[in-house]
PDB file of C-alpha atoms in Angstrom:
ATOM      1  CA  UNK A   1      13.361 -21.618  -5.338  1.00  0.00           C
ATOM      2  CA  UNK A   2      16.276 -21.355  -8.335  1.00  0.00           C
ATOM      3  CA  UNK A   3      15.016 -22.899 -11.529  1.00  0.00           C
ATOM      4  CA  UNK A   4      16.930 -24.596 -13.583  1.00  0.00           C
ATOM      5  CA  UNK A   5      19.643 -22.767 -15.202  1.00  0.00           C
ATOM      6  CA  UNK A   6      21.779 -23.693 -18.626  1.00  0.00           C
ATOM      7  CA  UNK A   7      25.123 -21.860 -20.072  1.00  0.00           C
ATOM      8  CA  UNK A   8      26.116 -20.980 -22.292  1.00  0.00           C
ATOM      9  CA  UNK A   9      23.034 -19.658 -23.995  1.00  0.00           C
ATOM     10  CA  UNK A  10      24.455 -19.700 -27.505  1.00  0.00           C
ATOM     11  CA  UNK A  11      27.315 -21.855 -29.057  1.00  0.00           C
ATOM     12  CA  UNK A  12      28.705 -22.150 -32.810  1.00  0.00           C
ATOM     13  CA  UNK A  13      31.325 -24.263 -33.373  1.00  0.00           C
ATOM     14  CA  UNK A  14      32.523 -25.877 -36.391  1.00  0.00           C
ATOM     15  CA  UNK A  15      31.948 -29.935 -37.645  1.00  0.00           C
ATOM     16  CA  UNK A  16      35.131 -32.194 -36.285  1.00  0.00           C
ATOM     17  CA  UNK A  17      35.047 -29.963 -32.936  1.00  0.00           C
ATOM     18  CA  UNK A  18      33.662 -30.369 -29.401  1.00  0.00           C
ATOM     19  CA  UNK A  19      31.548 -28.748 -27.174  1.00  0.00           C
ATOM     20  CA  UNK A  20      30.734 -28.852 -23.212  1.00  0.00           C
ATOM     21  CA  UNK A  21      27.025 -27.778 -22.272  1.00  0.00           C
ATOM     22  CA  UNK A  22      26.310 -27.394 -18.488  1.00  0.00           C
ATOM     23  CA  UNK A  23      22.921 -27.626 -16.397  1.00  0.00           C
ATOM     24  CA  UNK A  24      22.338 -26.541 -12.859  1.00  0.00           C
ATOM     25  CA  UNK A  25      19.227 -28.719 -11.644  1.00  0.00           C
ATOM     26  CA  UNK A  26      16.387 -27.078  -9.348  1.00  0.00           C
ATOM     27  CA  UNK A  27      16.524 -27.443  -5.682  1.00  0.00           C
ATOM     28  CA  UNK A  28      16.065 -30.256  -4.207  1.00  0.00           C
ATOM     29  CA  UNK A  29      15.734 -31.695  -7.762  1.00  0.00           C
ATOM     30  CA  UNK A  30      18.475 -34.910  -7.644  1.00  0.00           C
ATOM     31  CA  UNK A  31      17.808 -36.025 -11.456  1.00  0.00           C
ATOM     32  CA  UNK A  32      19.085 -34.405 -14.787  1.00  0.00           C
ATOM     33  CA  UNK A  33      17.779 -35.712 -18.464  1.00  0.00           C
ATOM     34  CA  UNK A  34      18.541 -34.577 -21.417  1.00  0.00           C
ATOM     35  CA  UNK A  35      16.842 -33.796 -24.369  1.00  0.00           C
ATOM     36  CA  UNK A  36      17.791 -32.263 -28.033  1.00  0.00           C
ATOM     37  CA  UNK A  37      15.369 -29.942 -29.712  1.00  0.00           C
ATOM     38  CA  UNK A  38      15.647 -29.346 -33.617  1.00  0.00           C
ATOM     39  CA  UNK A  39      13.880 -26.653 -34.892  1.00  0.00           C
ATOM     40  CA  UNK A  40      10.254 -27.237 -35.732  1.00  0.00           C
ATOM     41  CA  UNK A  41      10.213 -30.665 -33.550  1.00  0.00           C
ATOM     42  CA  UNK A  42       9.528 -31.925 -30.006  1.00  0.00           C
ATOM     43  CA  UNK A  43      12.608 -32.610 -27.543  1.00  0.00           C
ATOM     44  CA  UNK A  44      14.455 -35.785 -28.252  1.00  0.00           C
ATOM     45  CA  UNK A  45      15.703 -37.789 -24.895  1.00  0.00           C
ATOM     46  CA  UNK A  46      19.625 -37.898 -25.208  1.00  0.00           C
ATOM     47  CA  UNK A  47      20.026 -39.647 -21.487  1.00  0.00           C
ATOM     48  CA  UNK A  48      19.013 -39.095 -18.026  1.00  0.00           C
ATOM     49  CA  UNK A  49      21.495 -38.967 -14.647  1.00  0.00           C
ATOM     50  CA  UNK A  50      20.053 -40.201 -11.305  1.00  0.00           C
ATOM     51  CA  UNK A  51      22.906 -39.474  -8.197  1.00  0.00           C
ATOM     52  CA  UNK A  52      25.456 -39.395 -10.688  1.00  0.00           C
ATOM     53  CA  UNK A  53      24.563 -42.315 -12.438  1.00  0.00           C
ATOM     54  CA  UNK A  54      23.282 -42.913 -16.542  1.00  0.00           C
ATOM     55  CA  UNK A  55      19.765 -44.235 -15.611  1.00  0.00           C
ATOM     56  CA  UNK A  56      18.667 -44.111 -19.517  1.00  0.00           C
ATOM     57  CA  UNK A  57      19.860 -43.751 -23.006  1.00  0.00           C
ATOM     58  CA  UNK A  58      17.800 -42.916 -25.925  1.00  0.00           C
ATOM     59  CA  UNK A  59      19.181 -43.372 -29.518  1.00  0.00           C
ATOM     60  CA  UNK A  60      21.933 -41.399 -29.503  1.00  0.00           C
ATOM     61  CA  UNK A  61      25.644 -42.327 -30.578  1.00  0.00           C
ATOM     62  CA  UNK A  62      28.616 -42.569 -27.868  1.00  0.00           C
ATOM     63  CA  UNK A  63      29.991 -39.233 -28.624  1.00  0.00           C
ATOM     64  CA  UNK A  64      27.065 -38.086 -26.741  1.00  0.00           C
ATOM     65  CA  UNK A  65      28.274 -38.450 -23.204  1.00  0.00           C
ATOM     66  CA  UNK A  66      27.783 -36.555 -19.281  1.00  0.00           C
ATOM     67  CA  UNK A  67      28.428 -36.547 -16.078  1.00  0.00           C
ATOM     68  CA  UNK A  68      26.533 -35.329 -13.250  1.00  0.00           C
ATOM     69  CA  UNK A  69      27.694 -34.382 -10.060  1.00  0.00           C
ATOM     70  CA  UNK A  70      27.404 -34.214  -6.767  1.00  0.00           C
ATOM     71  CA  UNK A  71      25.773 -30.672  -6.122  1.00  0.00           C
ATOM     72  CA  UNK A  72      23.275 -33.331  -9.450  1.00  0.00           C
ATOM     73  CA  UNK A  73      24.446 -30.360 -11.988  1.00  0.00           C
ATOM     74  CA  UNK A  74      25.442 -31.919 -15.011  1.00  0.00           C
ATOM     75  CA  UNK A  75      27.631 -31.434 -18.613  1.00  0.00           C
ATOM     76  CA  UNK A  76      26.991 -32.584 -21.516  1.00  0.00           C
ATOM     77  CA  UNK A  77      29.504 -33.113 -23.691  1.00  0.00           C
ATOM     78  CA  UNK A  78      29.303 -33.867 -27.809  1.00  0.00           C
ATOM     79  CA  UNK A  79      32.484 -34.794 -29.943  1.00  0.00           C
ATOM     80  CA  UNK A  80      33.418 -34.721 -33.321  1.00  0.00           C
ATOM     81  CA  UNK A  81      30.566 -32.188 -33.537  1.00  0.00           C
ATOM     82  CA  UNK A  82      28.040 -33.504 -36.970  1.00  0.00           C
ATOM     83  CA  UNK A  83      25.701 -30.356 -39.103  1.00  0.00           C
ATOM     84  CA  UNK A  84      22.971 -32.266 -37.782  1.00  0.00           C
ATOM     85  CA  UNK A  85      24.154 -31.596 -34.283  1.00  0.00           C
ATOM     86  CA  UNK A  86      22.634 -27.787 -34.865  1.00  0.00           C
ATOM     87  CA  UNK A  87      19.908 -27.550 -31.969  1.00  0.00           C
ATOM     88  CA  UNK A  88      18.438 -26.738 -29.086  1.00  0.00           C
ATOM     89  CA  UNK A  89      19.791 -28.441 -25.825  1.00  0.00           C
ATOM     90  CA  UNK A  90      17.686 -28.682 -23.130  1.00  0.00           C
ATOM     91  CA  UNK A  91      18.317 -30.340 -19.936  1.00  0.00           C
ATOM     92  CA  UNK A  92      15.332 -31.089 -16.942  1.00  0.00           C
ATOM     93  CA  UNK A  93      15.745 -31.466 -13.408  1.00  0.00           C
ATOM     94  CA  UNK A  94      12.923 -33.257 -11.266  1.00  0.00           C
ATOM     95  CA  UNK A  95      12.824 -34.841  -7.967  1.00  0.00           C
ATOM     96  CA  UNK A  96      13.870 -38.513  -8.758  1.00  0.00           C
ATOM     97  CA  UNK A  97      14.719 -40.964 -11.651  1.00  0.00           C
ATOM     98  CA  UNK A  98      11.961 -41.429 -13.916  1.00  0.00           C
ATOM     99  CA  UNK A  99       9.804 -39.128 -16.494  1.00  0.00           C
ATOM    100  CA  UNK A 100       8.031 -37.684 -13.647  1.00  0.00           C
ATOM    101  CA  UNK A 101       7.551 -33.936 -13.148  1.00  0.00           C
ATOM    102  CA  UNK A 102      10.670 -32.830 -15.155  1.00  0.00           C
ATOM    103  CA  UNK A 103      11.300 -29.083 -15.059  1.00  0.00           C
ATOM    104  CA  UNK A 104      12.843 -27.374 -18.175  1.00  0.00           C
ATOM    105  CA  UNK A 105      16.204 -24.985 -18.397  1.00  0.00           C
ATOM    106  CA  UNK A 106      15.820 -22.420 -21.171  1.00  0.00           C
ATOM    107  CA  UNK A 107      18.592 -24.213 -23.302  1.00  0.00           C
ATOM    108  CA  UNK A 108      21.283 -23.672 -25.350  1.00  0.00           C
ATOM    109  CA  UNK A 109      21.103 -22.946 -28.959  1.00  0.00           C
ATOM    110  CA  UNK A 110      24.246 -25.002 -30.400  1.00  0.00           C
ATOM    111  CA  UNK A 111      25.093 -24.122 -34.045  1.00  0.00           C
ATOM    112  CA  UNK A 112      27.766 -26.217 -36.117  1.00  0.00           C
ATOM    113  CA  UNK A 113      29.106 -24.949 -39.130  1.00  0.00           C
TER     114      UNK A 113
ATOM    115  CA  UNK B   1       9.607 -47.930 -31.370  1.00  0.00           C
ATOM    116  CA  UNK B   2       7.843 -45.532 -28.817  1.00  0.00           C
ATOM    117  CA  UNK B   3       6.164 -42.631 -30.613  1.00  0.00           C
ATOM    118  CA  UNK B   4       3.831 -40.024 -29.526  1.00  0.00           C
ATOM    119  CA  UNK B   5       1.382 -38.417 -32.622  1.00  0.00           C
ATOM    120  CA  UNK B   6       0.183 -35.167 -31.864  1.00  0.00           C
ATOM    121  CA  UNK B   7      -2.900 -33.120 -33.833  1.00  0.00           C
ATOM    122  CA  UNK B   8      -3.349 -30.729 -35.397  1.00  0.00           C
ATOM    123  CA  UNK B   9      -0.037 -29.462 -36.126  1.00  0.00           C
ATOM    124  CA  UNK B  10      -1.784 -25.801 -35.846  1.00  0.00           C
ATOM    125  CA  UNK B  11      -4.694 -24.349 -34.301  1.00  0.00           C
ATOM    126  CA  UNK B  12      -5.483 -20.936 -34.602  1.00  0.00           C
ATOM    127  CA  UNK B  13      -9.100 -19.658 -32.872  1.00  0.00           C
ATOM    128  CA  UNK B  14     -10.343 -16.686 -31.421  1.00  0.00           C
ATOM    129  CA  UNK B  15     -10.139 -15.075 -27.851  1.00  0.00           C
ATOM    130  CA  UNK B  16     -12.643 -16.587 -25.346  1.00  0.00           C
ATOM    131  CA  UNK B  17     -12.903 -19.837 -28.090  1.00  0.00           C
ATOM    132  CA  UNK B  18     -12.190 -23.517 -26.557  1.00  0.00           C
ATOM    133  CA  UNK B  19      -9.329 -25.254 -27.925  1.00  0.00           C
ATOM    134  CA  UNK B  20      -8.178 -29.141 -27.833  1.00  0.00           C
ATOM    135  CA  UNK B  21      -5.256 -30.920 -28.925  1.00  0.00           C
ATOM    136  CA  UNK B  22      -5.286 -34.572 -29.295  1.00  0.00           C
ATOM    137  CA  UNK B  23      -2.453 -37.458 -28.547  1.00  0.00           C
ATOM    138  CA  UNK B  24      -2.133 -40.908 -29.276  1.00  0.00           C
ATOM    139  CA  UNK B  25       0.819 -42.832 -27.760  1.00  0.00           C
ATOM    140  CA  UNK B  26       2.435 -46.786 -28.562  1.00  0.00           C
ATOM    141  CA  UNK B  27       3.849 -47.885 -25.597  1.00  0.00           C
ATOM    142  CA  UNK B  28       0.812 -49.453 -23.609  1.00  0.00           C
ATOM    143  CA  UNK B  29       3.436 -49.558 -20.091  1.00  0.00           C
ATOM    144  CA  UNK B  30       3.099 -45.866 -20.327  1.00  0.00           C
ATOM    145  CA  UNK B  31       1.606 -44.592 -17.122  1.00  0.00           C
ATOM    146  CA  UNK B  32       2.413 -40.659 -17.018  1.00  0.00           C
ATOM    147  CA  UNK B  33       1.410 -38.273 -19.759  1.00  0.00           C
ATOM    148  CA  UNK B  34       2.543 -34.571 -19.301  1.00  0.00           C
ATOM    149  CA  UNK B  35       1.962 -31.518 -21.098  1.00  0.00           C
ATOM    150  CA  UNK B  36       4.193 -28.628 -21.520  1.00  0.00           C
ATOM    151  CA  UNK B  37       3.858 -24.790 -23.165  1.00  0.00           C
ATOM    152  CA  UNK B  38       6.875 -23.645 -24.885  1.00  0.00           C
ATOM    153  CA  UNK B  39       7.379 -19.759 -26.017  1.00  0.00           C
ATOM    154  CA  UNK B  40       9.797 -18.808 -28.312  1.00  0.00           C
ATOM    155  CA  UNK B  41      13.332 -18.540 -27.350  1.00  0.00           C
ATOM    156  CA  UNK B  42      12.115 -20.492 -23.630  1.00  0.00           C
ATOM    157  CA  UNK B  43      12.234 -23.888 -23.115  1.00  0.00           C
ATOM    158  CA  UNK B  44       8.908 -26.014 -22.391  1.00  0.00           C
ATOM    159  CA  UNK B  45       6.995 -25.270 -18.878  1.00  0.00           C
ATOM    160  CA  UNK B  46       5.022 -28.251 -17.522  1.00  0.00           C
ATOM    161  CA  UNK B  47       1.614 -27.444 -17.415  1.00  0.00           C
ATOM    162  CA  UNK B  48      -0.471 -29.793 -16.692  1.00  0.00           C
ATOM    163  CA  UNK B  49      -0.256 -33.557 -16.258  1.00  0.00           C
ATOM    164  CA  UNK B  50      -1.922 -36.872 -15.942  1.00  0.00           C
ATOM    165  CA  UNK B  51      -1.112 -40.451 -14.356  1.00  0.00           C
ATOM    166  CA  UNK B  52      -2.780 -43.545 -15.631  1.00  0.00           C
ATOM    167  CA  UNK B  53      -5.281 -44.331 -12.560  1.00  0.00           C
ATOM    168  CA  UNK B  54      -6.859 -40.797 -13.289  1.00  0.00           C
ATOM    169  CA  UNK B  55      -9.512 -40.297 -16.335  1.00  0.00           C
ATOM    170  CA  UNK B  56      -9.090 -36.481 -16.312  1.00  0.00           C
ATOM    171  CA  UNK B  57      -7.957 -33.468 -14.456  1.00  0.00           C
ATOM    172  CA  UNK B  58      -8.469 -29.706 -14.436  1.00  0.00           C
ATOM    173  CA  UNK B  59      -6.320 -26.888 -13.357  1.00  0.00           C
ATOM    174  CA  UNK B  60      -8.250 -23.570 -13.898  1.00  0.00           C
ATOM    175  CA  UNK B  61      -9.051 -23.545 -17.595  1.00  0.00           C
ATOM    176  CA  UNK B  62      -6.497 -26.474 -18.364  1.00  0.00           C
ATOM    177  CA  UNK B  63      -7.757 -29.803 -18.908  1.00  0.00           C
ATOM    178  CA  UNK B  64      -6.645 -33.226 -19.248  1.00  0.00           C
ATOM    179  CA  UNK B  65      -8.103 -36.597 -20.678  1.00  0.00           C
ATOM    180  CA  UNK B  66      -6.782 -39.672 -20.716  1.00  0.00           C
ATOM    181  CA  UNK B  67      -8.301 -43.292 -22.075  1.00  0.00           C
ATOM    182  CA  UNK B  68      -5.760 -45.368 -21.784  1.00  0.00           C
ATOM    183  CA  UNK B  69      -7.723 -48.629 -23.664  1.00  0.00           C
ATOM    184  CA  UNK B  70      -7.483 -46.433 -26.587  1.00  0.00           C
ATOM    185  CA  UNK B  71      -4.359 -44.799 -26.013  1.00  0.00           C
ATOM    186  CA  UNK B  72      -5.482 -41.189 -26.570  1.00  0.00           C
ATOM    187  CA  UNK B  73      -5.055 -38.666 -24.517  1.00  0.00           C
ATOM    188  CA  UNK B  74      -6.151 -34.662 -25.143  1.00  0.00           C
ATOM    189  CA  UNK B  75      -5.630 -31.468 -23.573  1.00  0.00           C
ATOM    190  CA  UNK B  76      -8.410 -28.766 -23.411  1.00  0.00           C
ATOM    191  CA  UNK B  77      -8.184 -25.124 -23.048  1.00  0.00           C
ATOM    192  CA  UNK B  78     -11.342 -23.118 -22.235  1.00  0.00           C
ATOM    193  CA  UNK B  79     -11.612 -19.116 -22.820  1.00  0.00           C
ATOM    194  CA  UNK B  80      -8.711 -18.813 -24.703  1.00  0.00           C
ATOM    195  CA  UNK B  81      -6.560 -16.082 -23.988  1.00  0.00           C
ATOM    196  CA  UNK B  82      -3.687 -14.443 -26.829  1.00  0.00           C
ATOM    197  CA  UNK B  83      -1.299 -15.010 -23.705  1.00  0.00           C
ATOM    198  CA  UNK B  84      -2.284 -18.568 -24.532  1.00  0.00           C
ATOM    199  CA  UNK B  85      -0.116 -18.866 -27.891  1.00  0.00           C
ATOM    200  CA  UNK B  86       2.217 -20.869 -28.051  1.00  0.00           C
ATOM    201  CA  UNK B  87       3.756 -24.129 -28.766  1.00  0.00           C
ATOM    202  CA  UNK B  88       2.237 -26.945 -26.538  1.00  0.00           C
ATOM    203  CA  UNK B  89       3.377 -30.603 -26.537  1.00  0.00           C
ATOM    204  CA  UNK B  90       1.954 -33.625 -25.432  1.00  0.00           C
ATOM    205  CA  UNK B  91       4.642 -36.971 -24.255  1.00  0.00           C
ATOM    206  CA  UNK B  92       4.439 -39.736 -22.545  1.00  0.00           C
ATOM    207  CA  UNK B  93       6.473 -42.351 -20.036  1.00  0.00           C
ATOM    208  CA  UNK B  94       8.981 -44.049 -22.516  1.00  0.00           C
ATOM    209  CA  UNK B  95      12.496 -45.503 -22.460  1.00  0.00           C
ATOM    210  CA  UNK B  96      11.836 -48.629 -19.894  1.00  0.00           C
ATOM    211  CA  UNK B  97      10.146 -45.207 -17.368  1.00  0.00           C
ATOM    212  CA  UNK B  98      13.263 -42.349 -17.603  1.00  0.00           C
ATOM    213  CA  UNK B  99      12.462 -40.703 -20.387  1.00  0.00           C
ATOM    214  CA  UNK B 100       9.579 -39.067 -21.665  1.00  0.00           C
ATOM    215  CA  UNK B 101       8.690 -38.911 -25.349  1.00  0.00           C
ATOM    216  CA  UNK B 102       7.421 -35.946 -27.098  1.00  0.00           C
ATOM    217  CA  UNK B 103       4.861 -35.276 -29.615  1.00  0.00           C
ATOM    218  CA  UNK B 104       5.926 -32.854 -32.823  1.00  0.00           C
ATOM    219  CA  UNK B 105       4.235 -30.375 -31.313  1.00  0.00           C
ATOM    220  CA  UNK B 106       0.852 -27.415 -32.069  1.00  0.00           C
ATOM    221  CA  UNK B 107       1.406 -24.053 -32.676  1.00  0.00           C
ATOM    222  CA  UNK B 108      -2.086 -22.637 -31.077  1.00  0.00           C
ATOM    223  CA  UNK B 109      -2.450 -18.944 -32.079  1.00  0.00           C
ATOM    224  CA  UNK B 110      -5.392 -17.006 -30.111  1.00  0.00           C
ATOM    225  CA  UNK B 111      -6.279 -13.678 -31.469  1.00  0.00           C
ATOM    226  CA  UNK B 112      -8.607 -10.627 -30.108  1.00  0.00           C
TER     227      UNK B 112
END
């Protein structure tokens, strides 16, 4: 069974810019979330896809935004990239919508400067 | 809002010592509470976990409490090993059931 994989592992990119991060769920796994990590501090829910639909948004702005699709891998994509956007991006897979059983990528470590 | 405190913030003890990290969560609707081990440069692996009709659970030398009247719920590690450091976090159910909400974490450092 294929965990779940993330790419690119490392990203620095400058404020004003944009940046695509991509997630390949587990098998069998039909749910992505996503969650942002800064350093020192516990994962922060971003949003959550269920079959290729936003089933939950935490309190991020709209420049935060993905897709998921039908293989349920999913992007997610950041503009007019912030300082404070500098962090770890994880995303989970698990077997339906909900916090249930989620299953962590190794992330990607997203620097802005 | 939903929030999720977490003690200590570190815990260091020695090899074969028992070890416990507590939680305390807001959201009463909250019915799943997992915990996850996170090395450095790895994201978190589910460990162990805990649903709201269940008062505690064991998996080897991993165990789980849960009293949901008080909202508190603590994981317990027996015989520590050093392969046991590590950063572990508690969360629990949030976000209307999607989305789970994390603890700030404990750095629990076992040595020989």
């Amino acid at each position: 069974e294929t965990g779940v994989t993330q790419s690119p592992t490392h990203l620095i990119k400058t404020r004003g810019q944009q940046v695509t991060l991509r997630c390949s769920s587990q098998s069998g796994h039909n749910t992505v979330s996503w969650y942002q990590q800064a350093l020192g501090q516990g994962p922060q829910f971003i949003f959550q896809y269920y079959r290729e639909e936003e089933n939950g948004r935490g309190n991020f702005p709209p420049r935060f935004s993905g897709l998921q699709f039908p293989n349920y891998s999913s992007e997610l994509n950041v503009n007019a990239l912030e300082l404070d956007d500098s962090a770890l991006y994880l995303c989970a897979s698990s077997r339906a919508g909900g916090p249930d059983e989620q299953f962590f990528g190794p992330g990607t470590r997203l620097t802005v400067l | 809002g939903e929030n999720v405190e977490q003690h200590p913030s570190t815990l260091s003890v020695q090899e074969g010592d028992s070890a416990v990290i507590k939680c305390t969560y807001s959201d009463s609707a909250s019915n799943y509470f997992p915990w996850y081990k996170q090395e450095l440069g790895k994201g978190p692996q589910l460990i162990i976990d805990i649903r709201s009709n269940v008062g505690e659970k064991k998996d080897q030398r991993i165990a789980v409490t849960l009293n949901k009247t008080a909202k508190h719920f603590s994981l317990h590690i027996t015989e520590t090993q050093p392969e046991d450091s590590a950063v572990y976090f508690c969360a629990s159910e949030g976000q209307a059931g999607t989305a789970l909400i994390f603890g700030k974490g404990t750095t629990l450092s076992v040595s020989s």
